[in-house]
PDB file of C-alpha atoms in Angstrom:
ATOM      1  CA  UNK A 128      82.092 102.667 111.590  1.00 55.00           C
ATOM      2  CA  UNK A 129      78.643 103.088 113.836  1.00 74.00           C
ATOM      3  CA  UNK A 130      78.285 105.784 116.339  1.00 87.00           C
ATOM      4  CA  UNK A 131      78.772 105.578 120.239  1.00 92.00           C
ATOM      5  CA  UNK A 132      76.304 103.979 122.430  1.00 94.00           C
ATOM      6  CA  UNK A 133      76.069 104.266 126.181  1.00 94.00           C
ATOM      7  CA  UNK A 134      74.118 103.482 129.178  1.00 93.00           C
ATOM      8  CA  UNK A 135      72.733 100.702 131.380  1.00 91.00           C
ATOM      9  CA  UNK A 136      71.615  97.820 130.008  1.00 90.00           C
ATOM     10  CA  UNK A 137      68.269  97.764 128.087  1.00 89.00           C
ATOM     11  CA  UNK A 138      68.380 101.754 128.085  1.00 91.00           C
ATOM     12  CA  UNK A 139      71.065 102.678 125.724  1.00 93.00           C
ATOM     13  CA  UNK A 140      71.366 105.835 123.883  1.00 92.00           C
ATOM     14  CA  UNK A 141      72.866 106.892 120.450  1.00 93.00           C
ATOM     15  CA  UNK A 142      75.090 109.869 120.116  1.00 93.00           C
ATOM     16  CA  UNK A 143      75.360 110.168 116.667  1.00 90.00           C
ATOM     17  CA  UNK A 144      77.951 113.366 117.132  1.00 90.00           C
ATOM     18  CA  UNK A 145      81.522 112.371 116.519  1.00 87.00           C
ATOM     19  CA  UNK A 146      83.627 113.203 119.600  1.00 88.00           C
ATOM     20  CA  UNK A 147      86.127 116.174 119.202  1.00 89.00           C
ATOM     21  CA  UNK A 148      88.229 114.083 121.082  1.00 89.00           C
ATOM     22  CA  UNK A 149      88.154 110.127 121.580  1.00 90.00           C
ATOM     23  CA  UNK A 150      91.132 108.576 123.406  1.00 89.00           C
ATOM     24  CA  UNK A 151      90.552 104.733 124.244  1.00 83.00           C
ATOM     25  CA  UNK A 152      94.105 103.076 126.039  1.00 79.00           C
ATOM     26  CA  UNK A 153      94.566 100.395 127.611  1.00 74.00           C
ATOM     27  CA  UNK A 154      95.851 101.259 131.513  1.00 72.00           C
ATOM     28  CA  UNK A 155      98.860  98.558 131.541  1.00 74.00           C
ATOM     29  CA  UNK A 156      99.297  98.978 135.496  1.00 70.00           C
ATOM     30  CA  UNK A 157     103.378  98.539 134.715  1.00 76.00           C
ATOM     31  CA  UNK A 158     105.363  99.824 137.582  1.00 77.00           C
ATOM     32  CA  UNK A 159     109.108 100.130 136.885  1.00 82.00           C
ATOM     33  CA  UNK A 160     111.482  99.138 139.789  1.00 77.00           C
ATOM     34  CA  UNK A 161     115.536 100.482 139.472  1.00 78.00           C
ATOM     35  CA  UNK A 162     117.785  98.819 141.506  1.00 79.00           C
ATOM     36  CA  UNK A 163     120.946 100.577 142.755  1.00 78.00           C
ATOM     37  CA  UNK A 164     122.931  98.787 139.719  1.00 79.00           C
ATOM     38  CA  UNK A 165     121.166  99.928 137.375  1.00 75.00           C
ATOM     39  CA  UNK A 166     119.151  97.208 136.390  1.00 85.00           C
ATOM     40  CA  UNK A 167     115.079  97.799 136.241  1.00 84.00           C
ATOM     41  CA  UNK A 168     112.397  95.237 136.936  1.00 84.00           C
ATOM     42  CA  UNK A 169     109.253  95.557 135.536  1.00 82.00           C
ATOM     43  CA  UNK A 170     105.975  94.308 137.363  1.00 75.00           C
ATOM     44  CA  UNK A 171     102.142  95.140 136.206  1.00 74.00           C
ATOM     45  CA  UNK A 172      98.778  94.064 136.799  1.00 71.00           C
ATOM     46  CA  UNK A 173      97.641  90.582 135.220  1.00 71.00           C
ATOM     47  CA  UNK A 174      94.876  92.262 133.572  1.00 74.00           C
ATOM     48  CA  UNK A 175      95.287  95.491 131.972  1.00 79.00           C
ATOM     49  CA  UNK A 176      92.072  97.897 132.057  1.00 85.00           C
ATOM     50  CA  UNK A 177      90.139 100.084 129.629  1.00 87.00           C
ATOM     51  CA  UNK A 178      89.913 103.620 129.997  1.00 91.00           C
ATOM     52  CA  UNK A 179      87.827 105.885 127.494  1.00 92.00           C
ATOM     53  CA  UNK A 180      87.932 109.668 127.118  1.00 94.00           C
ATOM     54  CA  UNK A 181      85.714 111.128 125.330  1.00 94.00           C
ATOM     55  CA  UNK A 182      84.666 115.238 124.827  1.00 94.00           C
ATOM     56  CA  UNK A 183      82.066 117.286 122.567  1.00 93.00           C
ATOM     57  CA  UNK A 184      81.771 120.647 120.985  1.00 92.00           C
ATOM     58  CA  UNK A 185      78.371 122.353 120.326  1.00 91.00           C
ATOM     59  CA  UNK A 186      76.938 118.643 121.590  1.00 92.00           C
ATOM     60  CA  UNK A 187      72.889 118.450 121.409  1.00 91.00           C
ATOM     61  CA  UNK A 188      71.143 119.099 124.756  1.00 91.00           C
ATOM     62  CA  UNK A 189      69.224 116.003 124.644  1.00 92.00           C
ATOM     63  CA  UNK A 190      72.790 113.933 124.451  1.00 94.00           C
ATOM     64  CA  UNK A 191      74.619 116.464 126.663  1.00 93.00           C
ATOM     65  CA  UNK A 192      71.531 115.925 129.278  1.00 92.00           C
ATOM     66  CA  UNK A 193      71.668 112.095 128.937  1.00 92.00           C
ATOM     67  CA  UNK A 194      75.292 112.025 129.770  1.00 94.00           C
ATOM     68  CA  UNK A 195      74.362 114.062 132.721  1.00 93.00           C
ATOM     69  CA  UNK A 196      72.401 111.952 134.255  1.00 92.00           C
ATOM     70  CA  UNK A 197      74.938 108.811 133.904  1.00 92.00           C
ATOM     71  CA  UNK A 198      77.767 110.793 135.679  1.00 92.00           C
ATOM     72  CA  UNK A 199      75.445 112.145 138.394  1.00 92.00           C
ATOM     73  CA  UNK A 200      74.307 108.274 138.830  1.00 91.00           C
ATOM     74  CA  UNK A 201      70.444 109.205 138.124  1.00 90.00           C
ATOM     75  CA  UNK A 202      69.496 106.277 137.250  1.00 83.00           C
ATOM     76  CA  UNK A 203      71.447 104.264 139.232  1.00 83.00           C
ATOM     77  CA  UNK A 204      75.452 103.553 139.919  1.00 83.00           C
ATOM     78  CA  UNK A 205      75.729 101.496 137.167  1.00 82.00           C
ATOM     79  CA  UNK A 206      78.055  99.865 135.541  1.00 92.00           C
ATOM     80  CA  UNK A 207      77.066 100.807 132.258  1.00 93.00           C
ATOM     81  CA  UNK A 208      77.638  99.339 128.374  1.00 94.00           C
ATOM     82  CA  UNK A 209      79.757 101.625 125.621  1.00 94.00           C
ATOM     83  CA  UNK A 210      79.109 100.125 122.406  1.00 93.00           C
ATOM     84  CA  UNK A 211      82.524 101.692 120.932  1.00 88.00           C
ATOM     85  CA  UNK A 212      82.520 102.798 117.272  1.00 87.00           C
ATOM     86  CA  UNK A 213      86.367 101.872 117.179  1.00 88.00           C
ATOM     87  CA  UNK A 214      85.780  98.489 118.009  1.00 90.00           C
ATOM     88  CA  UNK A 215      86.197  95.566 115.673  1.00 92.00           C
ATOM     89  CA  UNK A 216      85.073  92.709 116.976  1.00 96.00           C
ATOM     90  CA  UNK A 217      82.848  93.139 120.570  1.00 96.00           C
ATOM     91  CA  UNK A 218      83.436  89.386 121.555  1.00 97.00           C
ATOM     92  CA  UNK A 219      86.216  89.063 124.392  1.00 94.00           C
ATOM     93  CA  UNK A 220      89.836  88.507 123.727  1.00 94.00           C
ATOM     94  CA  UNK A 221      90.095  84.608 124.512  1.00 95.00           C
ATOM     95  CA  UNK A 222      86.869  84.401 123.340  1.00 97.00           C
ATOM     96  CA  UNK A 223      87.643  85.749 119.705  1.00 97.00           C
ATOM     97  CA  UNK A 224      90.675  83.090 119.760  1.00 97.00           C
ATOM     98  CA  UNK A 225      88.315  80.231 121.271  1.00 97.00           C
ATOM     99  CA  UNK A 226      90.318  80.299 124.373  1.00 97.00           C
ATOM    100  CA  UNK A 227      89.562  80.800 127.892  1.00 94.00           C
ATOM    101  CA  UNK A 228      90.108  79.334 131.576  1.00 94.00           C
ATOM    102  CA  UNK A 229      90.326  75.970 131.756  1.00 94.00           C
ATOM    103  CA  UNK A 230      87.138  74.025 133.017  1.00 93.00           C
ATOM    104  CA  UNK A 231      83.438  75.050 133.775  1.00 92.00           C
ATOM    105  CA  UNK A 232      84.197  79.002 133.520  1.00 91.00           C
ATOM    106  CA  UNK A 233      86.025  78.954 130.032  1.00 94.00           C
ATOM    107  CA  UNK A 234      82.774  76.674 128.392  1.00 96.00           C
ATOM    108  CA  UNK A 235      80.606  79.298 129.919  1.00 95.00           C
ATOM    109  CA  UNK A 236      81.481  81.395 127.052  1.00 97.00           C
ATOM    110  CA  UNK A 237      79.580  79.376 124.601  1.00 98.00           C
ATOM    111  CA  UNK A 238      76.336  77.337 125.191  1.00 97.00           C
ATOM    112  CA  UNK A 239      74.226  74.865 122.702  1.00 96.00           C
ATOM    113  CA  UNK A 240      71.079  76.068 121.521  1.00 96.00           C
ATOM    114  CA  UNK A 241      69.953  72.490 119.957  1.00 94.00           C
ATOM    115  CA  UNK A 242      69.091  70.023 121.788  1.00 92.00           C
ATOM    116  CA  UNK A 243      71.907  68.116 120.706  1.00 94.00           C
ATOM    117  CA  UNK A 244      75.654  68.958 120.230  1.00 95.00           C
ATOM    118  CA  UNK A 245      78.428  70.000 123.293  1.00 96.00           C
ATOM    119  CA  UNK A 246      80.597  72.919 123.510  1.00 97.00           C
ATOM    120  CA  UNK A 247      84.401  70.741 124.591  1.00 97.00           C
ATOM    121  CA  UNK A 248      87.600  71.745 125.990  1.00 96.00           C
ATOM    122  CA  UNK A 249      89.873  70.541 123.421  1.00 96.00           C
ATOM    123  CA  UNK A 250      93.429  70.938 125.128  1.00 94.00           C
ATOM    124  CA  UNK A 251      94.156  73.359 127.761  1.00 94.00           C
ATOM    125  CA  UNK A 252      92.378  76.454 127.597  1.00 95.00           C
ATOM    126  CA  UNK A 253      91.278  76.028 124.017  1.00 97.00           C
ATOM    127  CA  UNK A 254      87.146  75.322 123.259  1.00 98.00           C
ATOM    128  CA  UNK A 255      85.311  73.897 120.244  1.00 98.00           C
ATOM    129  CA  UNK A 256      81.711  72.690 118.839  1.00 98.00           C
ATOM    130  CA  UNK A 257      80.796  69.150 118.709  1.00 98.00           C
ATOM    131  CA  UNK A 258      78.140  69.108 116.549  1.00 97.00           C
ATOM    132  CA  UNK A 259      76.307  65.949 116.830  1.00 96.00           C
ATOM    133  CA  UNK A 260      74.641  66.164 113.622  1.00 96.00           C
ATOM    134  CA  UNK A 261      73.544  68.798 111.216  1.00 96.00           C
ATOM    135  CA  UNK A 262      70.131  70.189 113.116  1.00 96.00           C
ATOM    136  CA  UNK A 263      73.369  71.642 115.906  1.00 97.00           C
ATOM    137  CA  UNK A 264      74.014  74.810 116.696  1.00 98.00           C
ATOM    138  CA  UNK A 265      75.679  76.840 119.530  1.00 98.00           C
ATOM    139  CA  UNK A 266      75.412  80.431 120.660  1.00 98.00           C
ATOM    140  CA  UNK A 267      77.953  82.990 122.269  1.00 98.00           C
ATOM    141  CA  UNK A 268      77.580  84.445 125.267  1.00 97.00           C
ATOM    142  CA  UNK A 269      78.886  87.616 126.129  1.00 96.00           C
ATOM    143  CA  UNK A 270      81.263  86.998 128.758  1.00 92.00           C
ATOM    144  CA  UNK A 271      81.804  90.645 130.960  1.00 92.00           C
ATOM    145  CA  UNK A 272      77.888  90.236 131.636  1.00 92.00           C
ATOM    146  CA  UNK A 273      77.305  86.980 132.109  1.00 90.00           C
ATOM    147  CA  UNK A 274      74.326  86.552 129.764  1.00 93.00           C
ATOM    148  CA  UNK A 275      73.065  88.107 126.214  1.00 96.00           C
ATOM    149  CA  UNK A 276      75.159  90.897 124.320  1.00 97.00           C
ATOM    150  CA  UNK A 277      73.525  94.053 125.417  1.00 96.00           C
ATOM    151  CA  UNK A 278      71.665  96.040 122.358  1.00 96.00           C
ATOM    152  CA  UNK A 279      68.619  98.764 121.468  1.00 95.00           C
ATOM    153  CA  UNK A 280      66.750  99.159 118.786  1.00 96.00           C
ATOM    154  CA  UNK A 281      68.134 100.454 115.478  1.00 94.00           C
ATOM    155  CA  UNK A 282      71.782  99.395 116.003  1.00 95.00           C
ATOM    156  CA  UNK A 283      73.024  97.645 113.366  1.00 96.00           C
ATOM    157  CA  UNK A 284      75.167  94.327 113.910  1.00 97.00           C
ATOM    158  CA  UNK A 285      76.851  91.740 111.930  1.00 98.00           C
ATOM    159  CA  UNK A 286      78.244  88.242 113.031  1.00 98.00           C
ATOM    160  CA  UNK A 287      81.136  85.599 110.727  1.00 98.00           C
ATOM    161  CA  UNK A 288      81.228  82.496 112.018  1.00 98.00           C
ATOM    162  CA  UNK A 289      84.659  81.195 113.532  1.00 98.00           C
ATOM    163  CA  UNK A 290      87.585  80.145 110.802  1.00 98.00           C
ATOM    164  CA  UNK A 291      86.916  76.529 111.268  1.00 98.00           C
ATOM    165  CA  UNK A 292      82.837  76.825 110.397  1.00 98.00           C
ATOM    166  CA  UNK A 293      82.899  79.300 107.766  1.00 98.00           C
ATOM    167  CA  UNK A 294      84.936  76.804 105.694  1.00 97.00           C
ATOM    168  CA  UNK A 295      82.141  74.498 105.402  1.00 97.00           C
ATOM    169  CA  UNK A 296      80.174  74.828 102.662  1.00 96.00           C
ATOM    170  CA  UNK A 297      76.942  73.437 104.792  1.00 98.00           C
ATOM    171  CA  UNK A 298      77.185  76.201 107.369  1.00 98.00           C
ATOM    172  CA  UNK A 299      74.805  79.273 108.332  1.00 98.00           C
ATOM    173  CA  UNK A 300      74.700  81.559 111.007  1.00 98.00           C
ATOM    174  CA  UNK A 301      72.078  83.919 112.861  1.00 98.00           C
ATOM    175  CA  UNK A 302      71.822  86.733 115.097  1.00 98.00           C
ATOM    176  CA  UNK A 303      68.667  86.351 117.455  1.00 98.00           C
ATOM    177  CA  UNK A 304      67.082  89.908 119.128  1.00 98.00           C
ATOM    178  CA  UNK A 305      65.825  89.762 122.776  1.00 97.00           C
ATOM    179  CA  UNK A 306      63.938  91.123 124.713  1.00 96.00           C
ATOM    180  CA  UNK A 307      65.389  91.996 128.848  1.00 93.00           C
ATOM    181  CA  UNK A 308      63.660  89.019 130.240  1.00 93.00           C
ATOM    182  CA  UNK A 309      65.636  86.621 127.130  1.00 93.00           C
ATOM    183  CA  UNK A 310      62.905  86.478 125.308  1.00 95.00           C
ATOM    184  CA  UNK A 311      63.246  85.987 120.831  1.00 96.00           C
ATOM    185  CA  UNK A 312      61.452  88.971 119.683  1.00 97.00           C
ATOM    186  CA  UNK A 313      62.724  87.966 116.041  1.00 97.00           C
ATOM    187  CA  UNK A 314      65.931  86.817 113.837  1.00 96.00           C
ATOM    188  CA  UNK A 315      68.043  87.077 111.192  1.00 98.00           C
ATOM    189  CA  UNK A 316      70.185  83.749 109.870  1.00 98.00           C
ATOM    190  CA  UNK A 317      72.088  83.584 106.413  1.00 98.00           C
ATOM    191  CA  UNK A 318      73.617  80.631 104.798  1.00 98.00           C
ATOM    192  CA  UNK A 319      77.073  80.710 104.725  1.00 97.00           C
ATOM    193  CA  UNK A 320      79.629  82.325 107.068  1.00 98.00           C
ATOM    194  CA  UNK A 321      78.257  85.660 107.569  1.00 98.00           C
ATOM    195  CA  UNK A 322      74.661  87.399 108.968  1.00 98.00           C
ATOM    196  CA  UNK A 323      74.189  91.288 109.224  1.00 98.00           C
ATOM    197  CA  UNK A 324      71.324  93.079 110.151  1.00 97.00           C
ATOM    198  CA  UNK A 325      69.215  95.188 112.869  1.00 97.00           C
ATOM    199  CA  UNK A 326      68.038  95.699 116.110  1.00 97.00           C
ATOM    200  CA  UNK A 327      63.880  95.571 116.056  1.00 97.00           C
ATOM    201  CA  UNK A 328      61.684  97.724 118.206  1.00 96.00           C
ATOM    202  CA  UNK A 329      61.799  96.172 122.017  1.00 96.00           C
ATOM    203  CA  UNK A 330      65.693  94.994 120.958  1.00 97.00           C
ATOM    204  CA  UNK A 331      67.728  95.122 124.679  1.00 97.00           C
ATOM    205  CA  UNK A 332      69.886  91.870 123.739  1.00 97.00           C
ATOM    206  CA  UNK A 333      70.984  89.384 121.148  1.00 98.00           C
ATOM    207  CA  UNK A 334      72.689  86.274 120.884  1.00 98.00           C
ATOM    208  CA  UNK A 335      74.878  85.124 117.995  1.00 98.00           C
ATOM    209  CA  UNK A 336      74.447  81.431 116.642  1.00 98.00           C
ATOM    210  CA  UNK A 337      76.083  79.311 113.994  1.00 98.00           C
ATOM    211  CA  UNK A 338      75.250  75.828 112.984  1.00 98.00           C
ATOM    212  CA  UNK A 339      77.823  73.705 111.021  1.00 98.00           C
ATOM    213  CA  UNK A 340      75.365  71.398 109.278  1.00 97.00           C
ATOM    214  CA  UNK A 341      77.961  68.895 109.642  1.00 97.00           C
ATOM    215  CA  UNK A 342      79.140  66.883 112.566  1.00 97.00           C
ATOM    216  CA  UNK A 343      81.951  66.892 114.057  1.00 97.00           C
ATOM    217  CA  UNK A 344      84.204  69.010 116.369  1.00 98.00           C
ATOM    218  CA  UNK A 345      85.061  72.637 115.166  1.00 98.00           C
ATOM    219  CA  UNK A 346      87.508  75.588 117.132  1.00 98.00           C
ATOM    220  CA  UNK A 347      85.798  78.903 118.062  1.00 98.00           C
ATOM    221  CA  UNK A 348      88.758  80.192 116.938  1.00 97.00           C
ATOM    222  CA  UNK A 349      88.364  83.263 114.794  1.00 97.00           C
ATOM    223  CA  UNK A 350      84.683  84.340 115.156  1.00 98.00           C
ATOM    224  CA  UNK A 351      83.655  87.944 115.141  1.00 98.00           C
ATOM    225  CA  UNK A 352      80.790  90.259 116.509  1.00 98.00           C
ATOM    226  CA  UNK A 353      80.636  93.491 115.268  1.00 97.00           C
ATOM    227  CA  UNK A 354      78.540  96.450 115.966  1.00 96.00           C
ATOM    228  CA  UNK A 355      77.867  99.549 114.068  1.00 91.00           C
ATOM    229  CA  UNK A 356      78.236  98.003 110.761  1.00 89.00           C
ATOM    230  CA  UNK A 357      78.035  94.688 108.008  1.00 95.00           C
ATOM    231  CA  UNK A 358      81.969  94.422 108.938  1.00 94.00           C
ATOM    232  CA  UNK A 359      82.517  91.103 111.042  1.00 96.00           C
ATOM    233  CA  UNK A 360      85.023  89.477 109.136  1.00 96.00           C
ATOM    234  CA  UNK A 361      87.695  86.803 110.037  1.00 95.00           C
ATOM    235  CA  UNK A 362      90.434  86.609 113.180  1.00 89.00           C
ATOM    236  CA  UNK A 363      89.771  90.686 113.583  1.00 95.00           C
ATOM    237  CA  UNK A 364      90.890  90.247 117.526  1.00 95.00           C
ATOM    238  CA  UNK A 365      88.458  90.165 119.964  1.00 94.00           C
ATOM    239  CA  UNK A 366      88.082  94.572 121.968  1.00 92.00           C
ATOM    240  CA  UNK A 367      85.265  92.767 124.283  1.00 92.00           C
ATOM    241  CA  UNK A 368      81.994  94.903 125.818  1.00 93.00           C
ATOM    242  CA  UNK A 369      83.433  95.997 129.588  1.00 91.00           C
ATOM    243  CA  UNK A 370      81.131  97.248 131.872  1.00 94.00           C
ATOM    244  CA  UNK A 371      82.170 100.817 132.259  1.00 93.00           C
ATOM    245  CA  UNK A 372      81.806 103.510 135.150  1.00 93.00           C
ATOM    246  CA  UNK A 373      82.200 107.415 134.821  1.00 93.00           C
ATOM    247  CA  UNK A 374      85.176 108.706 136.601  1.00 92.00           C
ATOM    248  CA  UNK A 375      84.763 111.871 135.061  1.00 94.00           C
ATOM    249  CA  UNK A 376      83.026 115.042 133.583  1.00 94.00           C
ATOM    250  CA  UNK A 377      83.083 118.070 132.512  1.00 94.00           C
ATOM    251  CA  UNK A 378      79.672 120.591 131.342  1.00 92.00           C
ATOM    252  CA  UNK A 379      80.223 123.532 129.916  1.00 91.00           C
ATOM    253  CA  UNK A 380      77.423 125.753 128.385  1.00 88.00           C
ATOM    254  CA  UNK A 381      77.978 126.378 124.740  1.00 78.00           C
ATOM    255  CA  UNK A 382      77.542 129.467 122.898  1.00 80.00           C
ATOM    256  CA  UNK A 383      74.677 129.783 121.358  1.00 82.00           C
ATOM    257  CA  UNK A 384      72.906 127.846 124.245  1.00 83.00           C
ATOM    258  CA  UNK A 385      71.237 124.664 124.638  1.00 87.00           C
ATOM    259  CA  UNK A 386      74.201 123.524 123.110  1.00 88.00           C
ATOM    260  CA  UNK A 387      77.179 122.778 125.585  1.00 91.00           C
ATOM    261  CA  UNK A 388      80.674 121.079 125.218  1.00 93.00           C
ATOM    262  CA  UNK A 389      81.133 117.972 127.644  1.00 94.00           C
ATOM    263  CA  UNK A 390      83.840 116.031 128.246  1.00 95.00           C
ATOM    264  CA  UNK A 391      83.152 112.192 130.135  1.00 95.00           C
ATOM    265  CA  UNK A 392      86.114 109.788 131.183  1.00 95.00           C
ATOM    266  CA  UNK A 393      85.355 106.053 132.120  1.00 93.00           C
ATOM    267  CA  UNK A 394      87.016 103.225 133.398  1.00 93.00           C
ATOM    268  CA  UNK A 395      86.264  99.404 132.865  1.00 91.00           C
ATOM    269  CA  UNK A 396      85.278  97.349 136.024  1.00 89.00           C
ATOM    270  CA  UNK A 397      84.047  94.871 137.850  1.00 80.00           C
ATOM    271  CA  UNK A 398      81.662  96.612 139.754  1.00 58.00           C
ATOM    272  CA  UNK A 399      80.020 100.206 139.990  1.00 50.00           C
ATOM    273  CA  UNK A 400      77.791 100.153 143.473  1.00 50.00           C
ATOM    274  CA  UNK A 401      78.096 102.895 146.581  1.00 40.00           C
TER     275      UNK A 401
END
């Protein structure tokens, strides 16, 4: 397991000091009706949401101050990335299972990076590869923002290609680092089913790739991103990389000072402006 990162985009810090607490459920958003019989109806949101507590004892100033200035909104309202250290696989939940809405929005998840090849609805809600010949390949997007996986420097990441590609014997896979602006600062790639390795100096993003080196049409089904570690392995379901906003905090000097305990609750959303 890695430790907890957290921050806006392209500025992410590293707490390295294991929470004293770390609770990370799932708000449901089930409200229970009871009708004069007896009988109960259940209704809830479509959509459950994440919500992360997290507290420290004796934490180091330059963490607790970092912290800080994300719940006072210093440096903007946010939303903000939480690279979880619980997480297994930081690809979404469909997207792990190589499902997703049907039509333009669930293909977005996935996009060619050959000049050749086609990421295809299959059947309803349910994507694959065509690769046209063996120079295809295809890359994940992460889905909550639209664009690259967020990243920094020094975090260490591995990628498994989905269930379908890794049991080709021709495949390889590869985990390009980026720059803000989308740029390839540099890459790893690995024959075979499985790439680890980590972020470079100037790291904000990456994008995970696999090529089949055969053609034909392959499920996404299965694939897994993981950060913090050389564990991506197969069908580990999909946790996904929320935007989060700070809901709230607690600073309390510690004894001996700088140190001080802080406590920080967030919530996932879709939005964190006013």
């Amino acid at each position: 397991m890695g430790n907890l990162w957290i921050g806006p985009p392209g500025r992410l810090i590293e707490i390295d000091q294991a929470a004293k607490s770390f609770e990370r459920a799932a708000d449901l958003g089930v409200s229970e009706f009871k009708a004069l019989s007896g009988r109960i109806t259940v209704t809830r949101t479509a959509a459950p949401v994440r919500r992360i507590k997290l507290s420290w004892d004796m934490l180091l100033p330059q963490h607790a101050r970092a912290l800080d200035r994300l719940a006072r909104r210093v440096d903007g309202p946010g939303p903000h990335v939480l690279i979880d250290p619980a997480a297994g696989n930081v690809l979404n939940p469909a997207q792990a299972t190589g499902t997703g809405p049907t039509g333009a929005a669930g293909l977005d998840q996935w996009f060619k990076v050959s000049a050749n090849g086609s990421v295809v609805e299959t059947a309803y809600g349910a994507f694959a590869f065509t690769a046209a010949d063996t120079t295809s390949v295809v890359g994940w997007r992460c889905v909550p923002w639209k664009g690259n996986f967020p990243a920094a420097p020094g975090l260490r990441v591995s990628f498994r290609a989905p269930t379908a590609v890794a049991a080709l014997g021709t495949c390889s896979v590869g985990i390009d680092f980026k720059r803000a602006d989308g740029s390839f600062i540099s890459g790893v790639n690995a024959s075979g089913p499985f790439v680890a390795g980590t972020a470079p100096a100037g790291t904000t993003h990456l994008t995970p790739t696999a090529r089949p080196g055969t053609a034909g049409t392959y499920a996404f089904a299965g694939a897994c991103l993981t950060y913090g570690g050389d564990t991506a392995a197969d069908n580990v379901p999909g946790d996904d990389l929320p935007p989060m906003s700070v809901t709230g905090y607690s600073d309390t000097p510690g004894r001996p000072l700088p140190y001080r305990s802080v406590g920080i609750d967030l919530v996932e959303v879709s939005g964190a402006a006013g």
